[in-house]
Structure formats: C-alpha cells, structure tokens
Amino acid sequence: MVVCGDDGLAHRLATELRGVYREQVVLVVPPSRRTPPQPMAGRARAASAALFGRMVTAVNRGTGDSDDTLVPDERVMEAAEPTEAVLADAGVDRAAALALVYDDDETNIRAALTARRLNPRLRLVLRLYNRRLGQHIEELLDQAAELAAGTTAGHRDGHGGHGGHGGHHGGHGADIATTVLSDADTTAPALVATALVGTSKVVDAEGLLLRAVERRPPRPGEVADPGLCTLALLSATSNDPAGAEGSEDSGDGPRLLPDAEAVAAATGRGAVVLEQVSYSGPPLPARRAGVMPFASLFSARLRWSLAGLVAAVVALAVALIVVTDDHPLHAIYITLLDLFAINDPAVDAPLGQQVLQLLSGLVGLLLLPVLLAAVLEALGTFRTASALRKPPRGLSGHVVLLGLGKIGTRVLTRLRELHIPVVCVEADPEARGMAVARRLRVPVVVGDVTQEGVLESAKIHRADALLALTSVDTTNLEAVLYARSVRPDLRAVLRLYDDDFAKAVYRTLRTAHPAALTRSRSVSHLAAPAFAGAMMGRQILGAIPVERRVLLFAAVVVDGHPQLEGRTVAEAFRPGAWRVLALDTAARGDTAGAEPPGSGLVWDLPGTYVLRAGDRVVLAATRRGLAELLGRRTRSPR
C-alpha cells in the first residue's frame, strides 16, 4: 500500500493500514521544513517511524488472529510532489493500492493519472473536495483501467477481485476500481453517531448507521437484549476490561463471532452487540411538501380582523334585508357596493337604508388597512419562505450545530435524513451551508458563537447535543466551554484538527465534567478508516475494535464464493471467522419485505435461507476469516 499526503490524514491512514489490516505501507510525505530535505531521513521519517513503532508495539502485545504478530516492512519517503519518478520509486508499479490524500485537488488528480499509466491494475483512492469533478474523474480512471486491463480479464478475476464486489462500475473488478472520497462525506456518519449515542465506532451500511455496544454480563434472571446480533464475547476477566489477563488460547480472551451455543454458555461475560443508531428525541413537525398552511400565511391578529369585518358585512346585509324586504342575494350585492363606495348615494331612500349605507361606508374604510396589512404579510411570508428561519419558541431536544462549512453541511444533511431537529449557528451569511439550511428549512442563527447571547438564541439550554464543527479549533473549544457553563450535562462534540490536541482536550473535559458526555474528534482520525477501507477494496464497509482485536464489515457478492453460494445462512456461518448479517435486496431489484424501508437491507434472515449467486450480503469477519473468504493469502511471519 502506498500513501501520499501532506497532512495528518496521511500518517493516520498509514497507521490504520498497518494496525488494522496488517498491510505493508510506503508513506510519501513532504520534506521537513526545518531541516534540509534528505531522502529516507529527517524529521518526517522520524515522526512516521515513531508513529509506526507505537502501532507495531501495540500489535505485538495483542492476541488474536495468526497474523497478529506479523510486522510488515515500513518505508517513509520524502518528496515535495508525487511526480512520476517519486511514484516509481515508491513501487506503484508493484503496489496493490495507492491513496492520494493531498490537500490540493489538482495534485491528487495529476498523480492519479500518472499512477494509472504506470500500473493499470492499481486500486486508486483519491481525496477530492469537488464532488462533481470527483465523479467524472472516477469514471475516467475506471474506464482507462478497464481498457488497459481488458486483455487480462481472466487473470484479473483470479487475482482476488471477485468480479466487482461493491463497485458501482460493474465492468471490472474491485481491485482496479477508483474511489473518490472527501473528508466531509467520511466524517459525517461518525460525527452524527457521536452526537446521538456518544460513540464514533460506527459502520455505514447502505445509509444505515450501525454501532457495536458493549453490554455488561446479565444478572441472574435477567434477559439480555441481543440487538441485531452478538458480535463477540468479552474477556472473562471482569477486573480487566482490556483482556490483559486472558488470551485466546486459554479461553479467557474475547471470542469473536460466537455461535448460539457459546453465547448461551457464556456466564459472567459481557458481550458486544450490534445495534442500529437511531434518534429517540422529539420528532420533527409534520409538514406537507410544497403546501403553505393558512396559519403561517397570516398572523392571528390579522385573521381575527378579517373575521370581524366579514361578520360586520353579514350583519349589514341581514339588516338591509329586514329594512327593505329585498332578495338576500341582491341585498348582499348592494351592501358590497356600499362597502366599496361605488353605489349611488341613497338620498331618496328611507332613513334606515341611508343609515345602513353610512355604516357600510365606515366598514369599507376599516377594510382598507386590513387588506393592505394582509398583502404585506403575505409578501413577507413568501419572501421569508426561502430565507433563513428562526428557532421556534418551544423547541427542545434538538441538536445545535456550529459551523456550516464543508463538514458541517454534510452533518446537517445526515441529521435531517434521520429526522432530527437541528438549529445551526454560522457567522458567515455567505457560507456554503446556508443554501442547504434554507432548502431544508432549518433554523439558523447568524452570528459569532463566541459572542454573548448567540448560543442562547439557538436554545442551547434546552438542546440535547452540541456539535462544534467550525474550522477554528479555539472557537470550537470556547463554544463547548461556554455551553458547559450554561448546561453542565449537555452532550458535546467538538471538531479539532490535531489528533493529539483532541485527546488532551477530551481528557481535560472528562476530568472537569465527569457526569457529562464530551467527545473531541479530529478529522484525520475519523476519515482514516473510510480511506483505509477503500484501499482494501470497495467491499470493506468499516472496522470496529473489540478490545485488542478488530472485526471487519464487508459487502460481498455471493457469486464465486463456495463458502457462501448454495449454502443456507446457518451453514455459511463459521464461528470465529465470518457471519452473514444482512441481505441486500436492492442489489437484485427486490425490496419487498426489506427492513428498514428504503435501505434494501434485510437483517432478520432465517437460518434456512439459501444464498444464491446473485445475492449481495453484508457480513462481519475477522481479518483472517475475510482474507480466507476473499481468497487473499496471508503472509507468514518473518
């Protein structure tokens, strides 16, 4: 695996590939600015080597799969730009995947085109901020790879690609696919899950957010909630949650993907259960799309004024009928003419009719300002329908979102997809997320969050969670500290750029407010797992740590896997290796009975269901189990 980047995401991605997937990594970073550039030396290499060393030490201490003790080679290169010579020196022509995570889109695109020419079979992962351009670049690079590798299609199918697992370009295998990601898209699910349930250890499966929850051992007579399924049994040592006292061989360590008999026989051991992340707060008010209710078009005072005038006109018409014994329709017509002052004066009429005409003219004078007010209110309502809304007075149980930049906009979209009430705070009226908030009709408070009264306008004292996602670390920290002073038990999540600074802030806030839930997240820390999963192949959905081991989640097409095809769900389950969790009915165009609606995933699969060649399943697996299932050979220890 080759990783090229110029910020913390590159280092975090290399660590993720080494620590979770046990891959050989070549890291290409810019030269150190404080020392003369020296290839394979300098501070960049020292920092990366220290980062790798900490991960290797943690790997060697762990227990689990047979390849856990494997320490692959690491290589750190220094280069100002990923030129053709640099990529060739990094071994791109022999690499399985290349990640280009520079902060500049042009640099990533230029390097991707060069790498595709050097190795048409290379799996590419690009970091691009322009999503529309990213789609075109993805199609272009995939088409180039397909044309270049078309003569070796038979060899490619036997090289671990398995005919396009998880790729949306079905003409080639996933091993030569191109994936374009952005920080906003990859970090949004974890930030949303952190705001809802306090954890970022989630997996995004077909739009569903899944989390692994550690459950304590059930008490005598207590029935434990199994959730969607039991992923693992925790260590038998209750006084050491990290499992340092037990090992897998002795049976005291964690057991991944246990069968029903092992779960039933496990007494006194906690479990890791898979759950769906959902929102349990107050729902959004129901609105009919495209229909503006009459109550929001006119104010209550104006509606009462109109009702009073209508009642006066009806009373005058009834009085005219009584006085003149006229037909009701003609009497109403004469009253309206008098009301709008377009009738002839009733000079020769009886006294009663003259009095009614004067009263009708007086009511007409009162009608003029009411009609003018109605027109102005209607124009103002239609004008503000496309403008920013203000937080309602009785709003509570909502999420306060600070910052409508690149990441804040994606988080806002995901929160609204989950039907969660949100109030945004943004200092820049021209921010990119303002149009999204206006389209979604989300209340927005325009102002600097560090100024007094801005958070109060967002109803922070009645909110359930605070998401500080501005691009300035000090602003996020100040906002969280001020929110803590207003409401000490508020669930707070702040985005910080540096991972070490995020850890320090988290520990300090946890010590100062032990009863409150505070999470500090760096963008590189949250984005690295998605980039690493894309480098391993599009079938990888994510990874969840279980003590010192890791469970991988993948979307796999059944066709071509003898361990799955033609077998029932119960027969395909191999304890400790892999387990089928859900069936993707949308992949074959059959959404009948899918749960939940719109996702296409069926979780309650019966054990007698026979997996067919056209099925696409979501499964959980260990590293060794997934390698065996996908035909990936594990390297022997050196």
XYZ file of C-alpha atoms in Angstrom:
638
model
C 0.000 0.000 0.000
C 1.332 3.442 -0.991
C 0.061 6.524 0.856
C 0.917 10.035 -0.399
C -0.148 13.115 1.552
C 0.891 16.335 3.193
C -1.105 16.426 6.436
C -2.139 14.309 9.392
C -4.556 12.210 7.328
C -1.668 10.516 5.519
C 0.018 9.480 8.781
C -3.261 8.323 10.309
C -4.148 6.373 7.163
C -0.775 4.620 7.157
C -1.256 3.708 10.811
C -4.743 2.368 10.080
C -3.439 0.159 7.285
C -0.639 -1.153 9.462
C -2.567 -1.615 12.685
C -5.952 -2.857 11.466
C -5.282 -4.574 8.157
C -1.613 -5.593 8.689
C -0.519 -4.257 5.297
C 2.914 -3.215 4.079
C 2.903 0.559 3.697
C 5.086 3.064 1.844
C 4.427 6.581 3.123
C 5.353 9.564 0.933
C 5.411 12.894 2.803
C 6.801 16.364 2.010
C 10.326 17.190 3.228
C 10.721 18.706 6.656
C 10.861 22.489 6.519
C 13.197 22.836 9.478
C 15.908 20.545 8.165
C 17.419 20.093 4.691
C 15.487 17.510 2.665
C 17.146 14.123 2.854
C 15.522 11.091 1.240
C 14.570 8.366 3.715
C 15.714 10.541 6.627
C 14.817 13.692 8.507
C 12.129 14.605 10.924
C 9.269 13.386 8.744
C 10.703 9.898 8.734
C 11.429 10.056 12.461
C 7.892 11.124 13.226
C 6.396 8.482 10.953
C 8.722 5.811 12.298
C 7.702 6.705 15.830
C 4.056 6.526 14.809
C 4.626 3.166 13.161
C 6.624 1.990 16.151
C 3.819 2.681 18.579
C 1.422 0.758 16.379
C 3.819 -2.172 15.944
C 4.330 -2.324 19.702
C 0.576 -2.432 20.224
C 0.293 -5.122 17.574
C 2.954 -7.290 19.187
C 1.219 -7.021 22.566
C -2.135 -8.071 21.121
C -3.569 -11.534 20.761
C -5.938 -12.956 18.200
C -5.515 -13.962 14.590
C -2.485 -15.886 13.471
C -1.149 -12.885 11.584
C -1.366 -10.544 14.565
C 2.338 -10.924 15.301
C 3.289 -10.045 11.743
C 5.280 -6.795 11.475
C 5.432 -5.780 7.807
C 8.154 -3.565 6.398
C 7.594 0.163 6.559
C 9.154 2.779 4.339
C 8.953 6.545 4.616
C 9.934 8.720 1.674
C 10.274 12.486 1.434
C 9.202 14.239 -1.743
C 7.833 17.682 -2.462
C 5.377 16.413 -5.097
C 4.200 12.967 -6.240
C 5.941 13.058 -9.604
C 6.333 10.062 -11.882
C 9.832 9.394 -10.557
C 8.650 9.540 -6.945
C 5.744 7.195 -7.604
C 8.017 4.768 -9.409
C 10.492 4.868 -6.522
C 7.609 4.164 -4.110
C 6.822 0.992 -6.045
C 3.480 1.999 -7.526
C 4.020 -0.413 -10.419
C 4.018 -3.309 -7.906
C 1.583 -1.903 -5.329
C -1.961 -3.113 -4.717
C -3.413 0.301 -3.872
C -2.442 3.980 -3.838
C -4.006 6.689 -1.689
C -3.549 10.325 -2.734
C -4.682 12.481 0.187
C -3.016 15.811 -0.547
C -4.954 18.912 0.403
C -4.876 20.128 -3.216
C -7.290 18.536 -5.714
C -5.083 19.255 -8.717
C -2.112 17.484 -7.140
C -4.200 14.373 -6.437
C -5.671 14.281 -9.955
C -2.297 14.733 -11.660
C -0.730 11.982 -9.559
C -3.716 9.660 -10.139
C -3.420 9.998 -13.919
C 0.303 9.264 -13.712
C -0.202 6.265 -11.420
C -2.906 4.799 -13.657
C -0.469 4.934 -16.579
C 2.281 3.262 -14.526
C 0.013 0.497 -13.213
C -3.393 -0.014 -14.864
C -4.299 -2.623 -12.239
C -3.680 -0.276 -9.310
C -6.550 0.449 -6.926
C -6.765 4.231 -6.522
C -8.219 6.224 -3.639
C -8.386 9.997 -4.127
C -9.224 12.795 -1.744
C -11.188 15.460 -3.620
C -13.326 18.294 -2.300
C -15.191 18.878 -5.596
C -17.735 16.047 -5.580
C -18.995 16.563 -9.137
C -15.461 16.635 -10.510
C -14.678 13.572 -8.429
C -17.457 11.584 -10.125
C -16.087 12.414 -13.579
C -12.503 11.619 -12.560
C -13.639 8.315 -11.039
C -15.391 7.269 -14.250
C -12.430 8.375 -16.370
C -9.838 6.444 -14.365
C -12.034 3.343 -14.169
C -12.602 3.420 -17.917
C -8.865 3.746 -18.531
C -8.175 0.820 -16.195
C -10.814 -1.313 -17.870
C -9.427 -0.668 -21.347
C -5.831 -1.230 -20.251
C -6.628 -4.450 -18.366
C -9.212 -5.798 -20.818
C -6.791 -8.279 -22.351
C -6.058 -9.824 -18.935
C -9.630 -10.089 -17.653
C -9.352 -13.782 -16.951
C -6.199 -13.318 -14.913
C -7.744 -10.404 -13.070
C -10.761 -12.436 -11.958
C -8.408 -14.913 -10.294
C -6.425 -12.214 -8.545
C -8.831 -11.567 -5.690
C -11.150 -9.090 -7.414
C -14.149 -11.463 -7.470
C -15.971 -9.664 -10.236
C -16.724 -6.258 -8.843
C -17.594 -6.686 -5.194
C -19.151 -3.498 -4.017
C -18.058 -1.465 -7.057
C -20.622 0.571 -8.911
C -18.816 0.095 -12.213
C -19.677 -3.489 -12.791
C -17.446 -3.947 -15.810
C -14.280 -4.634 -13.836
C -13.172 -5.988 -10.525
C -12.959 -4.055 -7.329
C -9.169 -4.496 -7.273
C -8.732 -1.977 -10.101
C -11.506 0.363 -9.056
C -11.140 4.071 -8.334
C -12.716 5.571 -5.236
C -13.077 9.315 -4.676
C -13.686 10.386 -1.073
C -13.837 13.637 0.841
C -13.314 14.460 4.475
C -16.884 15.689 4.801
C -18.510 12.526 3.464
C -16.378 10.178 5.547
C -16.559 12.023 8.868
C -20.261 12.923 8.809
C -21.587 9.478 9.922
C -19.169 9.272 12.843
C -19.967 12.817 13.996
C -23.711 12.166 13.777
C -23.366 8.936 15.746
C -21.217 10.678 18.352
C -23.851 13.365 18.832
C -26.630 10.777 19.193
C -25.106 7.926 21.173
C -21.697 9.229 22.249
C -19.535 6.945 20.106
C -17.855 7.246 16.716
C -17.287 3.488 16.348
C -19.927 3.075 13.693
C -20.268 1.387 10.323
C -22.221 2.991 7.483
C -24.073 0.191 5.660
C -26.289 1.343 2.800
C -27.145 4.572 4.627
C -27.712 2.833 7.990
C -25.509 3.700 10.941
C -24.572 0.616 12.966
C -22.658 0.635 16.228
C -21.132 -2.037 18.420
C -22.273 -1.735 22.036
C -20.569 -3.407 24.966
C -23.154 -4.967 27.278
C -22.415 -5.950 30.853
C -22.998 -9.562 31.928
C -26.712 -10.222 32.558
C -27.768 -10.618 36.169
C -29.471 -13.796 37.387
C -32.962 -13.962 35.933
C -32.313 -11.035 33.585
C -32.809 -11.477 29.836
C -30.227 -9.602 27.780
C -31.253 -7.735 24.659
C -29.487 -9.452 21.735
C -29.812 -6.455 19.408
C -29.304 -7.285 15.753
C -26.759 -9.978 16.637
C -23.956 -10.781 19.108
C -20.598 -9.960 17.575
C -18.260 -11.017 20.365
C -17.961 -12.211 23.942
C -15.667 -10.045 26.020
C -12.817 -11.287 28.172
C -13.717 -13.479 31.101
C -11.685 -11.243 33.434
C -14.139 -8.738 34.838
C -11.493 -6.656 36.601
C -9.503 -6.063 33.400
C -11.759 -4.930 30.562
C -8.795 -4.813 28.177
C -8.356 -8.536 28.486
C -4.712 -8.364 29.540
C -5.038 -11.298 31.906
C -6.517 -13.700 29.391
C -5.605 -14.924 25.964
C -7.480 -16.516 23.114
C -5.763 -19.829 23.674
C -6.769 -20.049 27.318
C -10.364 -19.145 26.550
C -10.272 -16.054 28.761
C -9.818 -13.585 25.907
C -12.505 -12.179 23.644
C -14.332 -14.588 21.352
C -15.269 -13.040 18.031
C -18.434 -14.134 16.191
C -19.534 -16.829 18.653
C -22.312 -19.280 17.814
C -25.586 -19.590 19.735
C -24.262 -22.364 21.987
C -21.236 -20.280 23.007
C -23.423 -17.260 23.752
C -25.802 -19.345 25.855
C -22.943 -20.998 27.741
C -21.127 -17.718 28.449
C -21.942 -16.746 32.024
C -20.419 -13.719 33.672
C -19.014 -12.367 30.405
C -20.029 -9.178 28.696
C -20.918 -9.121 25.032
C -20.548 -6.799 22.047
C -23.930 -6.402 20.364
C -24.634 -4.776 17.005
C -27.293 -2.073 17.113
C -28.722 0.462 14.715
C -28.127 4.104 15.547
C -31.485 5.826 15.850
C -32.916 9.017 17.302
C -35.371 8.830 20.191
C -35.988 12.522 20.818
C -38.971 14.650 19.813
C -39.902 14.181 16.134
C -39.974 16.911 13.552
C -43.344 18.585 12.984
C -45.156 17.061 10.033
C -45.386 19.344 7.008
C -46.824 18.757 3.575
C -44.196 19.427 0.956
C -44.941 22.416 -1.255
C -48.078 23.486 0.726
C -48.010 26.584 2.904
C -50.667 26.444 5.659
C -53.050 29.363 6.053
C -51.967 29.871 9.654
C -48.389 30.630 8.578
C -49.543 32.950 5.757
C -51.367 35.431 8.027
C -50.888 36.293 11.674
C -53.550 35.515 14.282
C -54.376 39.215 14.811
C -54.945 39.725 11.090
C -57.122 36.633 10.873
C -59.328 37.905 13.723
C -59.605 41.315 11.997
C -60.708 39.717 8.745
C -63.217 37.554 10.602
C -64.668 40.654 12.309
C -65.073 42.507 9.034
C -66.780 39.524 7.410
C -69.169 39.339 10.366
C -69.922 43.076 10.032
C -70.694 42.710 6.317
C -73.028 39.804 7.018
C -74.793 41.794 9.741
C -75.250 44.785 7.403
C -76.651 42.527 4.667
C -79.144 40.970 7.116
C -80.184 44.415 8.341
C -80.728 45.606 4.758
C -82.926 42.571 4.070
C -85.029 43.377 7.132
C -85.362 47.096 6.286
C -86.067 46.835 2.540
C -87.538 43.294 2.315
C -85.181 42.736 -0.628
C -83.867 39.411 -2.029
C -80.898 38.128 0.020
C -78.519 37.983 -2.939
C -79.485 41.459 -4.096
C -79.146 42.774 -0.541
C -75.634 41.332 -0.239
C -74.740 42.873 -3.621
C -75.999 46.331 -2.547
C -74.091 46.027 0.752
C -70.814 45.252 -1.045
C -71.361 48.191 -3.395
C -71.848 50.483 -0.380
C -68.827 48.849 1.303
C -66.530 49.694 -1.632
C -68.159 53.157 -2.072
C -69.246 52.512 -5.672
C -73.026 52.707 -5.142
C -75.188 55.769 -5.687
C -75.995 57.816 -2.560
C -79.315 56.767 -1.008
C -80.690 60.341 -0.922
C -84.334 59.474 -1.688
C -84.222 56.149 0.197
C -85.797 55.523 3.593
C -83.903 56.606 6.707
C -82.963 53.048 7.662
C -81.359 52.373 4.299
C -79.425 55.649 4.484
C -78.028 54.705 7.918
C -77.011 51.264 6.640
C -75.208 52.871 3.674
C -73.228 55.116 6.025
C -72.317 52.162 8.218
C -71.269 50.172 5.135
C -69.006 53.048 4.061
C -67.449 53.124 7.541
C -66.768 49.393 7.410
C -65.229 49.922 3.970
C -62.820 52.461 5.456
C -61.836 49.898 8.101
C -61.374 47.223 5.419
C -58.719 49.172 3.510
C -55.893 48.972 6.117
C -56.744 45.342 6.859
C -56.407 44.420 3.193
C -53.124 46.328 2.973
C -51.789 44.509 6.039
C -52.829 41.161 4.557
C -50.962 41.889 1.332
C -47.823 42.950 3.190
C -47.895 39.917 5.458
C -48.401 37.556 2.536
C -45.483 39.087 0.647
C -43.312 38.874 3.739
C -44.266 35.252 4.312
C -43.417 34.242 0.758
C -40.166 36.184 0.946
C -39.075 34.551 4.203
C -40.111 31.070 2.998
C -36.839 30.976 1.032
C -34.892 32.819 3.726
C -33.434 31.591 6.976
C -35.796 30.544 9.735
C -35.501 31.412 13.394
C -35.646 28.769 16.152
C -39.235 28.218 17.345
C -40.070 29.264 20.882
C -40.993 25.832 22.218
C -38.102 23.968 20.584
C -36.334 21.409 22.798
C -34.422 18.163 22.456
C -32.644 19.412 19.341
C -29.023 19.407 18.178
C -27.130 22.696 17.988
C -24.719 22.642 15.034
C -21.941 25.234 14.955
C -20.470 25.895 11.530
C -21.970 25.343 8.085
C -18.773 24.734 6.186
C -17.817 21.658 4.241
C -18.155 19.183 7.106
C -20.979 20.976 8.880
C -23.115 20.909 5.742
C -22.734 17.146 5.339
C -23.508 16.585 9.021
C -26.611 18.755 8.702
C -27.816 16.675 5.764
C -27.297 13.415 7.653
C -29.097 14.739 10.732
C -32.100 15.743 8.655
C -32.106 12.348 6.944
C -32.537 10.874 10.432
C -35.404 13.363 11.111
C -33.516 15.065 13.933
C -34.387 18.703 14.764
C -31.364 20.965 14.265
C -30.536 24.605 14.950
C -27.458 25.935 13.138
C -25.168 28.773 14.137
C -22.992 30.386 11.463
C -21.051 33.651 11.476
C -20.707 33.970 7.690
C -24.013 34.717 5.911
C -22.434 33.538 2.651
C -21.272 30.133 3.954
C -21.746 27.171 1.640
C -24.217 25.523 4.011
C -26.624 28.456 4.112
C -28.333 27.381 0.904
C -28.713 23.826 2.225
C -30.187 25.087 5.502
C -32.599 27.317 3.588
C -33.670 24.431 1.357
C -34.169 22.088 4.320
C -35.946 24.863 6.303
C -33.560 24.514 9.229
C -33.464 27.382 11.768
C -30.192 29.316 11.566
C -28.774 31.879 13.987
C -26.385 34.214 12.157
C -23.675 35.435 14.497
C -20.323 34.764 16.096
C -20.664 31.894 18.523
C -18.079 33.465 20.822
C -20.337 36.485 21.352
C -22.706 36.509 24.287
C -26.303 35.623 23.509
C -25.707 33.670 20.273
C -25.901 30.223 21.845
C -28.870 31.348 23.913
C -30.651 32.276 20.673
C -30.065 28.703 19.499
C -31.863 27.431 22.648
C -28.710 25.748 23.958
C -30.243 25.374 27.431
C -32.937 23.051 26.011
C -30.763 21.170 23.489
C -29.717 17.530 23.702
C -26.337 17.836 21.983
C -23.843 20.389 20.705
C -21.741 19.819 17.576
C -18.924 22.385 17.293
C -17.676 21.895 13.719
C -16.175 25.240 12.741
C -12.753 25.353 11.097
C -11.174 27.157 14.076
C -10.161 24.923 16.977
C -10.220 27.700 19.577
C -13.739 28.702 18.527
C -14.981 25.143 18.961
C -13.303 24.826 22.350
C -14.645 28.174 23.557
C -18.159 27.297 22.443
C -18.089 23.961 24.278
C -16.723 25.535 27.458
C -19.405 28.223 27.398
C -22.115 25.639 26.729
C -20.816 23.644 29.700
C -21.285 26.715 31.923
C -24.876 27.096 30.701
C -25.742 23.399 30.893
C -23.184 21.090 32.548
C -24.830 17.821 31.399
C -25.001 18.741 27.705
C -23.613 16.141 25.275
C -20.862 17.991 23.405
C -18.775 17.026 20.386
C -16.059 19.325 19.076
C -14.011 19.013 15.938
C -10.289 19.589 16.348
C -7.664 19.401 13.638
C -4.804 17.815 15.563
C -5.369 14.341 16.986
C -3.072 14.817 19.999
C -4.750 18.107 20.874
C -8.152 16.397 20.601
C -7.069 13.715 23.063
C -5.753 16.299 25.532
C -8.969 18.336 25.339
C -11.090 15.214 25.805
C -9.210 14.091 28.906
C -9.353 17.540 30.480
C -13.087 17.997 29.840
C -13.786 14.492 31.087
C -11.936 15.242 34.306
C -13.626 18.616 34.795
C -17.119 17.324 33.943
C -17.242 13.624 34.829
C -21.041 13.466 34.660
C -21.238 14.917 31.133
C -20.505 13.269 27.812
C -17.783 15.081 25.891
C -16.104 13.869 22.716
C -13.313 15.592 20.786
C -12.711 14.304 17.291
C -10.037 15.119 14.709
C -10.951 14.976 11.047
C -7.971 12.799 10.180
C -8.857 10.299 12.906
C -12.440 9.971 11.664
C -11.641 9.934 7.944
C -8.768 7.427 8.022
C -10.917 4.253 8.455
C -13.005 5.069 5.374
C -9.911 5.737 3.253
C -8.288 2.543 4.541
C -11.395 0.513 3.748
C -11.439 1.929 0.219
C -7.786 0.932 -0.241
C -8.602 -2.606 0.839
C -11.420 -2.778 -1.720
C -14.897 -1.385 -2.055
C -16.383 -4.374 -0.297
C -14.961 -3.177 3.045
C -17.570 -1.077 4.886
C -15.596 -0.432 8.052
C -13.960 -1.891 11.131
C -14.910 -1.945 14.815
C -12.352 -2.721 17.541
C -13.221 -5.350 20.138
C -10.721 -4.998 22.981
C -7.399 -5.685 21.228
C -8.876 -7.338 18.170
C -10.732 -5.998 15.153
C -13.946 -7.012 13.406
C -14.318 -6.084 9.747
C -17.617 -5.448 7.960
C -17.836 -6.140 4.250
C -20.409 -6.257 1.450
C -19.739 -9.358 -0.639
C -21.396 -10.758 -3.752
C -22.151 -14.445 -3.157
C -21.264 -15.473 -6.703
C -17.841 -17.113 -6.855
C -17.547 -17.940 -3.140
C -18.027 -21.667 -2.482
C -18.243 -20.955 1.250
C -21.436 -18.929 0.618
C -23.048 -19.869 -2.685
C -25.658 -22.610 -2.442
C -25.462 -22.736 1.359
C -28.022 -21.645 3.906
C -27.296 -18.743 6.230
C -26.743 -21.189 9.087
C -24.386 -23.340 7.013
C -22.425 -20.304 5.780
C -21.772 -19.139 9.355
C -18.289 -20.083 10.528
C -17.789 -19.201 14.217
C -14.698 -17.120 14.779
C -14.250 -16.395 11.066
C -17.298 -14.800 9.413
C -21.045 -14.420 9.803
C -23.713 -13.226 7.358
C -25.593 -10.299 8.913
C -27.943 -8.958 6.240
C -29.120 -9.437 2.673
C -29.086 -6.524 0.238
C -32.341 -6.890 -1.677
C -31.756 -3.673 -3.614
C -28.834 -5.319 -5.432
C -31.222 -7.709 -7.205
C -34.143 -5.287 -7.506
C -36.311 -6.982 -4.845
C -37.160 -4.642 -1.999
C -40.216 -6.481 -0.741
C -40.002 -7.007 2.958
C -36.820 -5.001 3.355
C -36.255 -3.526 6.776
C -35.960 -0.689 7.414
C -37.791 0.875 4.434
C -35.586 2.449 1.833
C -32.347 0.773 2.854
C -32.746 -2.516 0.994
C -31.148 -4.491 3.842
C -32.953 -7.418 5.491
C -31.441 -8.144 8.913
C -33.709 -10.881 10.247
C -32.627 -13.520 7.737
C -33.836 -17.023 8.619
C -31.144 -19.646 9.013
C -32.769 -21.737 6.267
C -32.434 -19.043 3.596
C -30.263 -20.330 0.716
C -27.721 -17.815 -0.586
C -27.941 -17.526 -4.360
C -25.353 -16.416 -6.885
C -26.958 -13.013 -7.437
C -27.236 -12.153 -3.739
C -25.167 -9.459 -2.074
C -24.712 -9.852 1.656
C -23.266 -7.790 4.491
C -21.100 -9.875 6.788
C -18.835 -9.467 9.798
C -15.495 -11.229 9.732
C -12.131 -11.371 11.387
C -9.064 -10.334 9.434
C -8.038 -13.908 8.829
C -11.581 -15.008 8.015
C -12.095 -12.235 5.475
C -8.732 -12.990 3.873
C -9.721 -16.633 3.505
C -13.170 -15.772 2.192
C -11.912 -13.304 -0.414
C -9.033 -15.525 -1.456
C -6.374 -13.180 -0.058
C -3.244 -15.049 1.030
C -1.896 -14.163 4.449
C 1.820 -13.547 4.737
C 3.849 -15.765 7.034
C 5.773 -14.168 9.940
C 9.371 -13.303 9.202
